[in-house]
């Protein structure tokens, strides 16, 4: 069958099982959009307001569904507008294929109109990228790109296609997608035996679980493993929803804004078992207080072993496979004294009672309303940490946030992708007023597509996390972090066509949440909180994670 490059692209996407693509048209991709028009009954295209929104939507779709997210942009500024979204996906190991158009081959390298070397730009932030100069290679490139995006440690792949390649013709024959096989070649008997010896000798094992648990779908394997050796379980930000938050072994988030139970247990354990995590500086920036523990690291990416923390032994391979092989071979433990000690540290995980309008109260209300049906997405800042600290996650893949890159403006686009990918769930995007201002235009995308997502703005009239650091470490010099914007977010949302409410009193919360959840269209809630509200607990940058700053410490100077 003789087809143009554009039609081969669309058919190849369908062959890979793609149902939804997020994008924005332009001159270099007109041939592709012409084919999308013909295939609109088979491939759902979501027009975002900005290419960055398309990249974040593809990312959110991938995180919520476990499928590959796909975004499409034109050449030049269209392509560069994807860069932040691609970097966000790369840092959090999200499977994504970004497709860009480029100028025709004779114009490449001549500073042509809307030309940019997007493969050069994105080389450090993609698993792999391509510029397809030969239409005969296009179909196999697409097939390979989807495989690379998913295999091993997932990540984004970029395909750049000159405009004339989308017009040229070649033979097309349907290809079956390349099978993605879980990596297990290095899960050897020797590696397993070394891990077994460390675990069986341990009297105070502690688990630090990261985003690899979500990526490999290893939640049940983690539960089985933790219960067999009676090890308390902490999670990184990327793993917040992947271990039941109400489980007796759960100690909460670990790190800079982690719980007292997680942070102190990590310094008192005799074996730190790290699963699909990379010892980020936001988790352990000072290693002095974990040196007394042996370290076992299990990760699919060998580059992460011994990168930030020297380990005593490791297993390299897919977490689901590794835990499935390891758990039957280890001794069952009770560790009653250790469990009792850690349980006594968990007091700060309870949501404090309050009568004032604050984040804790809102999340307490949401927890009571959550019938295993909410997906929480966030922007980046204080509200992100409050979401992780106070929302009680009940389902896998129900927390979508930018962890590694920390991208303000990420959440609303990601919420759109998640809501489209999981129409059976209710997506709630938690934002600060600073983050919301970055990509608030995507509210128009949510309205056009009649998505029943809820946008909550924690409105404190400032860039809260930066202001908090200025308060703690810069003697209260609030340089450019107090916003003082006269923007009325309720009116803004209504101008986009969304419903909107403002909460200024505690008595208003229940009714507003009820109206928002009863709505079948986008709703914005402007939730007014105190400018001086801070995130606690906190560990200062570079300090050991057991040197925890509490609100009482600040009040007592």
C-alpha positions as a Python dict, from the first residue, in 0.01 Angstrom:
ca = {
    (1, 'X'): (0, 0, 0),
    (2, 'X'): (158, 330, -116),
    (3, 'X'): (101, 607, 144),
    (4, 'X'): (239, 948, 232),
    (5, 'X'): (463, 992, 535),
    (6, 'X'): (180, 1174, 713),
    (7, 'X'): (-61, 885, 665),
    (8, 'X'): (206, 632, 764),
    (9, 'X'): (255, 831, 1086),
    (10, 'X'): (-117, 821, 1172),
    (11, 'X'): (-153, 453, 1083),
    (12, 'X'): (158, 370, 1285),
    (13, 'X'): (18, 552, 1589),
    (14, 'X'): (-300, 348, 1557),
    (15, 'X'): (-91, 32, 1521),
    (16, 'X'): (75, 120, 1854),
    (17, 'X'): (-266, 143, 2021),
    (18, 'X'): (-269, 523, 2050),
    (19, 'X'): (-618, 657, 2112),
    (20, 'X'): (-545, 1019, 2210),
    (21, 'X'): (-289, 1274, 2096),
    (22, 'X'): (-237, 1624, 2239),
    (23, 'X'): (-112, 1894, 2009),
    (24, 'X'): (-117, 2229, 1835),
    (25, 'X'): (-103, 2273, 1453),
    (26, 'X'): (138, 2480, 1246),
    (27, 'X'): (285, 2505, 899),
    (28, 'X'): (539, 2223, 925),
    (29, 'X'): (278, 1972, 1041),
    (30, 'X'): (-8, 2066, 807),
    (31, 'X'): (18, 1738, 618),
    (32, 'X'): (-9, 1549, 946),
    (33, 'X'): (-312, 1752, 1057),
    (34, 'X'): (-476, 1692, 722),
    (35, 'X'): (-450, 1318, 787),
    (36, 'X'): (-572, 1365, 1145),
    (37, 'X'): (-884, 1525, 999),
    (38, 'X'): (-945, 1211, 792),
    (39, 'X'): (-886, 982, 1090),
    (40, 'X'): (-1066, 1188, 1355),
    (41, 'X'): (-1311, 904, 1424),
    (42, 'X'): (-1023, 674, 1518),
    (43, 'X'): (-768, 905, 1677),
    (44, 'X'): (-885, 1167, 1928),
    (45, 'X'): (-684, 1489, 1897),
    (46, 'X'): (-698, 1733, 2190),
    (47, 'X'): (-614, 2090, 2092),
    (48, 'X'): (-442, 2261, 2386),
    (49, 'X'): (-386, 2634, 2425),
    (50, 'X'): (-7, 2601, 2423),
    (51, 'X'): (238, 2331, 2322),
    (52, 'X'): (370, 2311, 2678),
    (53, 'X'): (18, 2221, 2786),
    (54, 'X'): (16, 1945, 2523),
    (55, 'X'): (339, 1796, 2658),
    (56, 'X'): (213, 1806, 3018),
    (57, 'X'): (-120, 1656, 2911),
    (58, 'X'): (58, 1368, 2737),
    (59, 'X'): (266, 1321, 3052),
    (60, 'X'): (-40, 1320, 3282),
    (61, 'X'): (-218, 1079, 3049),
    (62, 'X'): (79, 841, 3065),
    (63, 'X'): (110, 857, 3444),
    (64, 'X'): (-261, 799, 3499),
    (65, 'X'): (-301, 515, 3249),
    (66, 'X'): (39, 349, 3222),
    (67, 'X'): (23, 393, 2843),
    (68, 'X'): (256, 601, 2625),
    (69, 'X'): (152, 967, 2609),
    (70, 'X'): (176, 1135, 2268),
    (71, 'X'): (209, 1504, 2181),
    (72, 'X'): (250, 1685, 1849),
    (73, 'X'): (387, 2030, 1764),
    (74, 'X'): (508, 2225, 1465),
    (75, 'X'): (866, 2335, 1400),
    (76, 'X'): (1063, 2615, 1565),
    (77, 'X'): (877, 2772, 1858),
    (78, 'X'): (619, 2495, 1854),
    (79, 'X'): (894, 2241, 1911),
    (80, 'X'): (1079, 2446, 2172),
    (81, 'X'): (754, 2498, 2363),
    (82, 'X'): (754, 2122, 2425),
    (83, 'X'): (1097, 2124, 2587),
    (84, 'X'): (992, 2186, 2948),
    (85, 'X'): (729, 1913, 2923),
    (86, 'X'): (979, 1670, 2773),
    (87, 'X'): (1231, 1746, 3049),
    (88, 'X'): (960, 1697, 3312),
    (89, 'X'): (879, 1353, 3170),
    (90, 'X'): (1247, 1264, 3146),
    (91, 'X'): (1321, 1346, 3510),
    (92, 'X'): (1026, 1137, 3631),
    (93, 'X'): (1073, 847, 3385),
    (94, 'X'): (742, 892, 3204),
    (95, 'X'): (686, 708, 2872),
    (96, 'X'): (610, 972, 2611),
    (97, 'X'): (657, 1018, 2236),
    (98, 'X'): (685, 1379, 2121),
    (99, 'X'): (643, 1438, 1746),
    (100, 'X'): (760, 1760, 1586),
    (101, 'X'): (752, 1891, 1234),
    (102, 'X'): (1048, 2066, 1076),
    (103, 'X'): (1124, 2262, 762),
    (104, 'X'): (1178, 2069, 437),
    (105, 'X'): (1510, 1887, 400),
    (106, 'X'): (1665, 2139, 153),
    (107, 'X'): (1602, 2415, 411),
    (108, 'X'): (1756, 2238, 710),
    (109, 'X'): (2060, 2414, 857),
    (110, 'X'): (1993, 2741, 672),
    (111, 'X'): (1823, 2937, 952),
    (112, 'X'): (1497, 2896, 766),
    (113, 'X'): (1169, 3038, 898),
    (114, 'X'): (1063, 2849, 1210),
    (115, 'X'): (1360, 2615, 1191),
    (116, 'X'): (1530, 2486, 1505),
    (117, 'X'): (1756, 2190, 1576),
    (118, 'X'): (1512, 2026, 1817),
    (119, 'X'): (1701, 1696, 1823),
    (120, 'X'): (2013, 1881, 1936),
    (121, 'X'): (1817, 2076, 2195),
    (122, 'X'): (1644, 1770, 2343),
    (123, 'X'): (1935, 1526, 2331),
    (124, 'X'): (2007, 1556, 2708),
    (125, 'X'): (1638, 1520, 2805),
    (126, 'X'): (1522, 1227, 2593),
    (127, 'X'): (1600, 857, 2604),
    (128, 'X'): (1652, 884, 2230),
    (129, 'X'): (1555, 1118, 1947),
    (130, 'X'): (1536, 1104, 1570),
    (131, 'X'): (1521, 1331, 1270),
    (132, 'X'): (1362, 1127, 991),
    (133, 'X'): (1512, 1233, 658),
    (134, 'X'): (1396, 923, 466),
    (135, 'X'): (1026, 840, 442),
    (136, 'X'): (1118, 473, 399),
    (137, 'X'): (1249, 469, 757),
    (138, 'X'): (956, 653, 917),
    (139, 'X'): (740, 355, 1010),
    (140, 'X'): (1022, 161, 1176),
    (141, 'X'): (1137, 475, 1363),
    (142, 'X'): (789, 520, 1511),
    (143, 'X'): (775, 153, 1612),
    (144, 'X'): (1119, 174, 1770),
    (145, 'X'): (1037, 501, 1947),
    (146, 'X'): (738, 350, 2126),
    (147, 'X'): (949, 53, 2231),
    (148, 'X'): (1230, 271, 2369),
    (149, 'X'): (982, 494, 2553),
    (150, 'X'): (852, 192, 2747),
    (151, 'X'): (1139, -54, 2789),
    (152, 'X'): (1354, -66, 3102),
    (153, 'X'): (1341, 272, 3268),
    (154, 'X'): (1075, 459, 3066),
    (155, 'X'): (1116, 809, 2931),
    (156, 'X'): (1038, 1048, 2647),
    (157, 'X'): (1145, 994, 2285),
    (158, 'X'): (1128, 1267, 2021),
    (159, 'X'): (1065, 1216, 1647),
    (160, 'X'): (1138, 1518, 1425),
    (161, 'X'): (995, 1495, 1071),
    (162, 'X'): (1078, 1745, 792),
    (163, 'X'): (766, 1862, 611),
    (164, 'X'): (859, 1712, 274),
    (165, 'X'): (898, 1368, 437),
    (166, 'X'): (533, 1385, 544),
    (167, 'X'): (439, 1441, 177),
    (168, 'X'): (662, 1179, 18),
    (169, 'X'): (521, 831, -45),
    (170, 'X'): (641, 480, 31),
    (171, 'X'): (502, 134, 95),
    (172, 'X'): (318, 72, 420),
    (173, 'X'): (256, -269, 572),
    (174, 'X'): (104, -296, 919),
    (175, 'X'): (366, -384, 1180),
    (176, 'X'): (301, -543, 1518),
    (177, 'X'): (442, -327, 1803),
    (178, 'X'): (771, -449, 1948),
    (179, 'X'): (705, -650, 2263),
    (180, 'X'): (829, -484, 2581),
    (181, 'X'): (982, -748, 2805),
    (182, 'X'): (1058, -675, 3169),
    (183, 'X'): (1432, -652, 3230),
    (184, 'X'): (1546, -947, 3441),
    (185, 'X'): (1880, -1058, 3289),
    (186, 'X'): (2080, -932, 3588),
    (187, 'X'): (1848, -1067, 3857),
    (188, 'X'): (2095, -1349, 3916),
    (189, 'X'): (2111, -1614, 4187),
    (190, 'X'): (2425, -1443, 4321),
    (191, 'X'): (2254, -1102, 4343),
    (192, 'X'): (1948, -1257, 4510),
    (193, 'X'): (2161, -1449, 4761),
    (194, 'X'): (2352, -1139, 4866),
    (195, 'X'): (2024, -954, 4918),
    (196, 'X'): (1875, -1247, 5112),
    (197, 'X'): (2172, -1254, 5352),
    (198, 'X'): (2142, -882, 5427),
    (199, 'X'): (1765, -905, 5482),
    (200, 'X'): (1779, -1218, 5698),
    (201, 'X'): (2053, -1072, 5920),
    (202, 'X'): (1866, -743, 5966),
    (203, 'X'): (1678, -666, 6286),
    (204, 'X'): (1565, -316, 6186),
    (205, 'X'): (1489, -319, 5810),
    (206, 'X'): (1340, -4, 5656),
    (207, 'X'): (1205, 42, 5303),
    (208, 'X'): (1246, 358, 5096),
    (209, 'X'): (1020, 310, 4791),
    (210, 'X'): (1037, 533, 4486),
    (211, 'X'): (865, 591, 4154),
    (212, 'X'): (993, 261, 4018),
    (213, 'X'): (713, 91, 4212),
    (214, 'X'): (454, 278, 4004),
    (215, 'X'): (642, 229, 3681),
    (216, 'X'): (671, -147, 3724),
    (217, 'X'): (324, -189, 3875),
    (218, 'X'): (479, -353, 4181),
    (219, 'X'): (244, -232, 4455),
    (220, 'X'): (123, -577, 4556),
    (221, 'X'): (476, -716, 4542),
    (222, 'X'): (590, -434, 4772),
    (223, 'X'): (309, -509, 5017),
    (224, 'X'): (394, -881, 5020),
    (225, 'X'): (764, -808, 5070),
    (226, 'X'): (715, -552, 5348),
    (227, 'X'): (466, -770, 5535),
    (228, 'X'): (691, -1076, 5524),
    (229, 'X'): (992, -899, 5680),
    (230, 'X'): (784, -655, 5887),
    (231, 'X'): (968, -353, 5749),
    (232, 'X'): (822, -2, 5781),
    (233, 'X'): (768, 158, 5439),
    (234, 'X'): (838, 518, 5346),
    (235, 'X'): (775, 661, 5001),
    (236, 'X'): (928, 931, 4788),
    (237, 'X'): (703, 1193, 4629),
    (238, 'X'): (690, 978, 4313),
    (239, 'X'): (558, 679, 4510),
    (240, 'X'): (298, 846, 4732),
    (241, 'X'): (-2, 655, 4595),
    (242, 'X'): (170, 322, 4536),
    (243, 'X'): (156, 184, 4892),
    (244, 'X'): (-170, 192, 5091),
    (245, 'X'): (-159, 505, 5305),
    (246, 'X'): (-366, 335, 5577),
    (247, 'X'): (-138, 31, 5602),
    (248, 'X'): (6, -29, 5949),
    (249, 'X'): (362, -40, 5807),
    (250, 'X'): (332, 291, 5621),
    (251, 'X'): (536, 577, 5765),
    (252, 'X'): (463, 846, 5505),
    (253, 'X'): (682, 1053, 5278),
    (254, 'X'): (1058, 1065, 5339),
    (255, 'X'): (1290, 1361, 5290),
    (256, 'X'): (1292, 1738, 5316),
    (257, 'X'): (920, 1758, 5400),
    (258, 'X'): (885, 1398, 5507),
    (259, 'X'): (730, 1268, 5828),
    (260, 'X'): (915, 1236, 6156),
    (261, 'X'): (855, 858, 6144),
    (262, 'X'): (1014, 815, 5800),
    (263, 'X'): (1308, 1047, 5853),
    (264, 'X'): (1409, 917, 6193),
    (265, 'X'): (1351, 552, 6104),
    (266, 'X'): (1586, 593, 5807),
    (267, 'X'): (1863, 696, 6048),
    (268, 'X'): (1793, 421, 6305),
    (269, 'X'): (1752, 123, 6074),
    (270, 'X'): (2028, -136, 6027),
    (271, 'X'): (1924, -207, 5666),
    (272, 'X'): (1793, 55, 5423),
    (273, 'X'): (1615, -119, 5135),
    (274, 'X'): (1579, 120, 4844),
    (275, 'X'): (1331, 17, 4575),
    (276, 'X'): (1310, 211, 4248),
    (277, 'X'): (1446, 531, 4398),
    (278, 'X'): (1759, 735, 4328),
    (279, 'X'): (1850, 896, 4664),
    (280, 'X'): (1750, 1243, 4545),
    (281, 'X'): (1898, 1543, 4726),
    (282, 'X'): (1540, 1621, 4837),
    (283, 'X'): (1539, 1285, 5019),
    (284, 'X'): (1892, 1238, 5154),
    (285, 'X'): (2126, 1531, 5097),
    (286, 'X'): (2351, 1451, 5393),
    (287, 'X'): (2451, 1087, 5426),
    (288, 'X'): (2621, 1105, 5768),
    (289, 'X'): (2318, 975, 5956),
    (290, 'X'): (2256, 668, 5738),
    (291, 'X'): (2614, 540, 5743),
    (292, 'X'): (2540, 293, 6023),
    (293, 'X'): (2295, 102, 5803),
    (294, 'X'): (2368, -146, 5528),
    (295, 'X'): (2213, -39, 5196),
    (296, 'X'): (2038, -270, 4950),
    (297, 'X'): (1926, -102, 4627),
    (298, 'X'): (1699, -260, 4365),
    (299, 'X'): (1657, -63, 4043),
    (300, 'X'): (1606, -131, 3673),
    (301, 'X'): (1866, 133, 3581),
    (302, 'X'): (2227, 31, 3659),
    (303, 'X'): (2331, 397, 3633),
    (304, 'X'): (2146, 465, 3959),
    (305, 'X'): (2347, 210, 4158),
    (306, 'X'): (2618, 381, 4367),
    (307, 'X'): (2542, 715, 4196),
    (308, 'X'): (2437, 916, 4502),
    (309, 'X'): (2483, 666, 4787),
    (310, 'X'): (2730, 377, 4803),
    (311, 'X'): (2541, 49, 4846),
    (312, 'X'): (2644, -278, 5006),
    (313, 'X'): (2468, -488, 4747),
    (314, 'X'): (2218, -443, 4466),
    (315, 'X'): (1982, -613, 4227),
    (316, 'X'): (1954, -463, 3879),
    (317, 'X'): (1624, -537, 3709),
    (318, 'X'): (1252, -477, 3696),
    (319, 'X'): (1113, -430, 4046),
    (320, 'X'): (806, -645, 3999),
    (321, 'X'): (1018, -937, 3881),
    (322, 'X'): (1289, -881, 4143),
    (323, 'X'): (1047, -868, 4437),
    (324, 'X'): (853, -1163, 4302),
    (325, 'X'): (1174, -1369, 4297),
    (326, 'X'): (1313, -1236, 4626),
    (327, 'X'): (1012, -1252, 4860),
    (328, 'X'): (962, -1632, 4866),
    (329, 'X'): (1332, -1681, 4950),
    (330, 'X'): (1363, -1457, 5257),
    (331, 'X'): (1288, -1541, 5619),
    (332, 'X'): (962, -1424, 5771),
    (333, 'X'): (1020, -1173, 6052),
    (334, 'X'): (828, -1012, 6337),
    (335, 'X'): (1059, -725, 6444),
    (336, 'X'): (811, -631, 6720),
    (337, 'X'): (1044, -397, 6906),
    (338, 'X'): (1142, -216, 6583),
    (339, 'X'): (781, -184, 6466),
    (340, 'X'): (678, -52, 6808),
    (341, 'X'): (954, 210, 6801),
    (342, 'X'): (858, 334, 6452),
    (343, 'X'): (486, 331, 6533),
    (344, 'X'): (556, 563, 6824),
    (345, 'X'): (702, 817, 6581),
    (346, 'X'): (391, 832, 6360),
    (347, 'X'): (199, 1091, 6561),
    (348, 'X'): (276, 1371, 6313),
    (349, 'X'): (100, 1182, 6031),
    (350, 'X'): (-239, 1266, 6181),
    (351, 'X'): (-416, 1567, 6033),
    (352, 'X'): (-431, 1830, 6309),
    (353, 'X'): (-776, 1957, 6401),
    (354, 'X'): (-838, 2321, 6324),
    (355, 'X'): (-1113, 2578, 6294),
    (356, 'X'): (-936, 2804, 6048),
    (357, 'X'): (-924, 2795, 5670),
    (358, 'X'): (-606, 2607, 5588),
    (359, 'X'): (-477, 2322, 5367),
    (360, 'X'): (-516, 2056, 5637),
    (361, 'X'): (-888, 2121, 5665),
    (362, 'X'): (-947, 2104, 5290),
    (363, 'X'): (-763, 1773, 5258),
    (364, 'X'): (-947, 1633, 5558),
    (365, 'X'): (-1275, 1709, 5377),
    (366, 'X'): (-1147, 1558, 5050),
    (367, 'X'): (-1032, 1244, 5231),
    (368, 'X'): (-1382, 1191, 5367),
    (369, 'X'): (-1537, 1242, 5022),
    (370, 'X'): (-1293, 1015, 4839),
    (371, 'X'): (-1462, 689, 4747),
    (372, 'X'): (-1146, 552, 4587),
    (373, 'X'): (-1231, 776, 4295),
    (374, 'X'): (-998, 1078, 4312),
    (375, 'X'): (-680, 1141, 4119),
    (376, 'X'): (-482, 1430, 4266),
    (377, 'X'): (-254, 1628, 4039),
    (378, 'X'): (-51, 1925, 4155),
    (379, 'X'): (156, 2215, 4044),
    (380, 'X'): (483, 2270, 4235),
    (381, 'X'): (531, 2444, 4568),
    (382, 'X'): (381, 2441, 4916),
    (383, 'X'): (47, 2307, 4793),
    (384, 'X'): (232, 2011, 4637),
    (385, 'X'): (384, 1920, 4974),
    (386, 'X'): (51, 1967, 5156),
    (387, 'X'): (-110, 1733, 4903),
    (388, 'X'): (153, 1467, 4972),
    (389, 'X'): (135, 1515, 5347),
    (390, 'X'): (-240, 1532, 5405),
    (391, 'X'): (-423, 1352, 5125),
    (392, 'X'): (-475, 982, 5200),
    (393, 'X'): (-421, 801, 4870),
    (394, 'X'): (-627, 487, 4817),
    (395, 'X'): (-543, 378, 4463),
    (396, 'X'): (-237, 328, 4246),
    (397, 'X'): (-155, 599, 3991),
    (398, 'X'): (-371, 848, 4180),
    (399, 'X'): (-100, 1110, 4247),
    (400, 'X'): (40, 1301, 3949),
    (401, 'X'): (307, 1560, 4019),
    (402, 'X'): (636, 1691, 3883),
    (403, 'X'): (901, 1558, 4121),
    (404, 'X'): (1243, 1563, 3957),
    (405, 'X'): (1219, 1885, 3756),
    (406, 'X'): (971, 2061, 3983),
    (407, 'X'): (779, 2226, 3700),
    (408, 'X'): (545, 2508, 3795),
    (409, 'X'): (260, 2518, 3544),
    (410, 'X'): (261, 2138, 3510),
    (411, 'X'): (-53, 2041, 3698),
    (412, 'X'): (-346, 2170, 3491),
    (413, 'X'): (-216, 2025, 3164),
    (414, 'X'): (-139, 1697, 3343),
    (415, 'X'): (-488, 1699, 3498),
    (416, 'X'): (-641, 1733, 3152),
    (417, 'X'): (-442, 1435, 3025),
    (418, 'X'): (-526, 1230, 3333),
    (419, 'X'): (-897, 1310, 3314),
    (420, 'X'): (-912, 1214, 2946),
    (421, 'X'): (-718, 894, 3011),
    (422, 'X'): (-919, 798, 3318),
    (423, 'X'): (-1276, 913, 3261),
    (424, 'X'): (-1383, 675, 3540),
    (425, 'X'): (-1199, 893, 3795),
    (426, 'X'): (-1238, 1251, 3919),
    (427, 'X'): (-923, 1457, 3877),
    (428, 'X'): (-853, 1738, 4123),
    (429, 'X'): (-562, 1969, 4044),
    (430, 'X'): (-414, 2146, 4347),
    (431, 'X'): (-231, 2467, 4259),
    (432, 'X'): (-84, 2773, 4420),
    (433, 'X'): (-179, 3110, 4278),
    (434, 'X'): (178, 3145, 4147),
    (435, 'X'): (180, 2813, 3961),
    (436, 'X'): (-176, 2857, 3832),
    (437, 'X'): (-79, 3183, 3664),
    (438, 'X'): (177, 3005, 3448),
    (439, 'X'): (-57, 2788, 3240),
    (440, 'X'): (-407, 2893, 3347),
    (441, 'X'): (-496, 2924, 2976),
    (442, 'X'): (-541, 2545, 2968),
    (443, 'X'): (-865, 2598, 3160),
    (444, 'X'): (-1007, 2680, 2816),
    (445, 'X'): (-897, 2333, 2698),
    (446, 'X'): (-1078, 2169, 2990),
    (447, 'X'): (-1394, 2369, 2916),
    (448, 'X'): (-1391, 2295, 2542),
    (449, 'X'): (-1359, 1922, 2614),
    (450, 'X'): (-1620, 1933, 2895),
    (451, 'X'): (-1387, 1767, 3141),
    (452, 'X'): (-1527, 1734, 3494),
    (453, 'X'): (-1195, 1816, 3661),
    (454, 'X'): (-1174, 2042, 3966),
    (455, 'X'): (-908, 2313, 3985),
    (456, 'X'): (-829, 2421, 4342),
    (457, 'X'): (-613, 2730, 4396),
    (458, 'X'): (-446, 2753, 4736),
    (459, 'X'): (-453, 3130, 4721),
    (460, 'X'): (-200, 3282, 4961),
    (461, 'X'): (-105, 3584, 4749),
    (462, 'X'): (257, 3476, 4726),
    (463, 'X'): (508, 3231, 4585),
    (464, 'X'): (473, 3030, 4901),
    (465, 'X'): (767, 2788, 4897),
    (466, 'X'): (1021, 3047, 4786),
    (467, 'X'): (882, 3290, 5043),
    (468, 'X'): (914, 3022, 5311),
    (469, 'X'): (1283, 2981, 5227),
    (470, 'X'): (1327, 3359, 5233),
    (471, 'X'): (1171, 3357, 5579),
    (472, 'X'): (1394, 3078, 5712),
    (473, 'X'): (1725, 3144, 5537),
    (474, 'X'): (1718, 3505, 5410),
    (475, 'X'): (1605, 3690, 5724),
    (476, 'X'): (1259, 3760, 5586),
    (477, 'X'): (1370, 3957, 5281),
    (478, 'X'): (1070, 3879, 5058),
    (479, 'X'): (1221, 3972, 4724),
    (480, 'X'): (956, 3943, 4449),
    (481, 'X'): (758, 3665, 4618),
    (482, 'X'): (456, 3865, 4736),
    (483, 'X'): (226, 3872, 4433),
    (484, 'X'): (-27, 4147, 4513),
    (485, 'X'): (-211, 4077, 4189),
    (486, 'X'): (-565, 4207, 4154),
    (487, 'X'): (-665, 3901, 3949),
    (488, 'X'): (-1011, 3770, 4034),
    (489, 'X'): (-975, 3397, 3969),
    (490, 'X'): (-1348, 3335, 3990),
    (491, 'X'): (-1416, 3588, 3714),
    (492, 'X'): (-1122, 3455, 3514),
    (493, 'X'): (-1258, 3100, 3529),
    (494, 'X'): (-1606, 3219, 3434),
    (495, 'X'): (-1457, 3407, 3138),
    (496, 'X'): (-1311, 3075, 3020),
    (497, 'X'): (-1656, 2920, 3058),
    (498, 'X'): (-1596, 2723, 3379),
    (499, 'X'): (-1795, 2726, 3700),
    (500, 'X'): (-1616, 2893, 3988),
    (501, 'X'): (-1646, 2941, 4364),
    (502, 'X'): (-1448, 3124, 4629),
    (503, 'X'): (-1405, 2991, 4982),
    (504, 'X'): (-1323, 3247, 5250),
    (505, 'X'): (-1486, 3079, 5554),
    (506, 'X'): (-1478, 2729, 5699),
    (507, 'X'): (-1858, 2702, 5676),
    (508, 'X'): (-1843, 2734, 5297),
    (509, 'X'): (-1621, 2431, 5229),
    (510, 'X'): (-1879, 2150, 5240),
    (511, 'X'): (-2131, 2320, 5013),
    (512, 'X'): (-1870, 2428, 4757),
    (513, 'X'): (-1713, 2081, 4741),
    (514, 'X'): (-2058, 1925, 4700),
    (515, 'X'): (-2143, 2160, 4412),
    (516, 'X'): (-1805, 2098, 4249),
    (517, 'X'): (-1836, 1720, 4271),
    (518, 'X'): (-2196, 1729, 4143),
    (519, 'X'): (-2085, 1922, 3835),
    (520, 'X'): (-2007, 1748, 3507),
    (521, 'X'): (-1791, 2031, 3379),
    (522, 'X'): (-1471, 2209, 3491),
    (523, 'X'): (-1491, 2385, 3826),
    (524, 'X'): (-1242, 2626, 3983),
    (525, 'X'): (-1227, 2679, 4360),
    (526, 'X'): (-1041, 2984, 4488),
    (527, 'X'): (-942, 2871, 4840),
    (528, 'X'): (-811, 3163, 5044),
    (529, 'X'): (-536, 3084, 5298),
    (530, 'X'): (-296, 3283, 5512),
    (531, 'X'): (13, 3422, 5338),
    (532, 'X'): (234, 3307, 5627),
    (533, 'X'): (114, 2944, 5623),
    (534, 'X'): (422, 2720, 5597),
    (535, 'X'): (503, 2357, 5521),
    (536, 'X'): (614, 2157, 5823),
    (537, 'X'): (805, 1948, 5903),
    (538, 'X'): (1108, 2061, 5708),
    (539, 'X'): (1474, 1965, 5685),
    (540, 'X'): (1715, 2243, 5590),
    (541, 'X'): (1909, 2191, 5265),
    (542, 'X'): (2223, 1987, 5331),
    (543, 'X'): (2117, 1885, 5681),
    (544, 'X'): (2072, 1521, 5790),
    (545, 'X'): (1710, 1411, 5753),
    (546, 'X'): (1666, 1357, 6128),
    (547, 'X'): (1732, 1726, 6196),
    (548, 'X'): (1367, 1813, 6155),
    (549, 'X'): (1236, 2168, 6184),
    (550, 'X'): (884, 2183, 6327),
    (551, 'X'): (641, 2472, 6358),
    (552, 'X'): (711, 2477, 6730),
    (553, 'X'): (1084, 2519, 6658),
    (554, 'X'): (1015, 2826, 6446),
    (555, 'X'): (776, 2972, 6702),
    (556, 'X'): (1042, 2922, 6968),
    (557, 'X'): (1309, 3074, 6742),
}
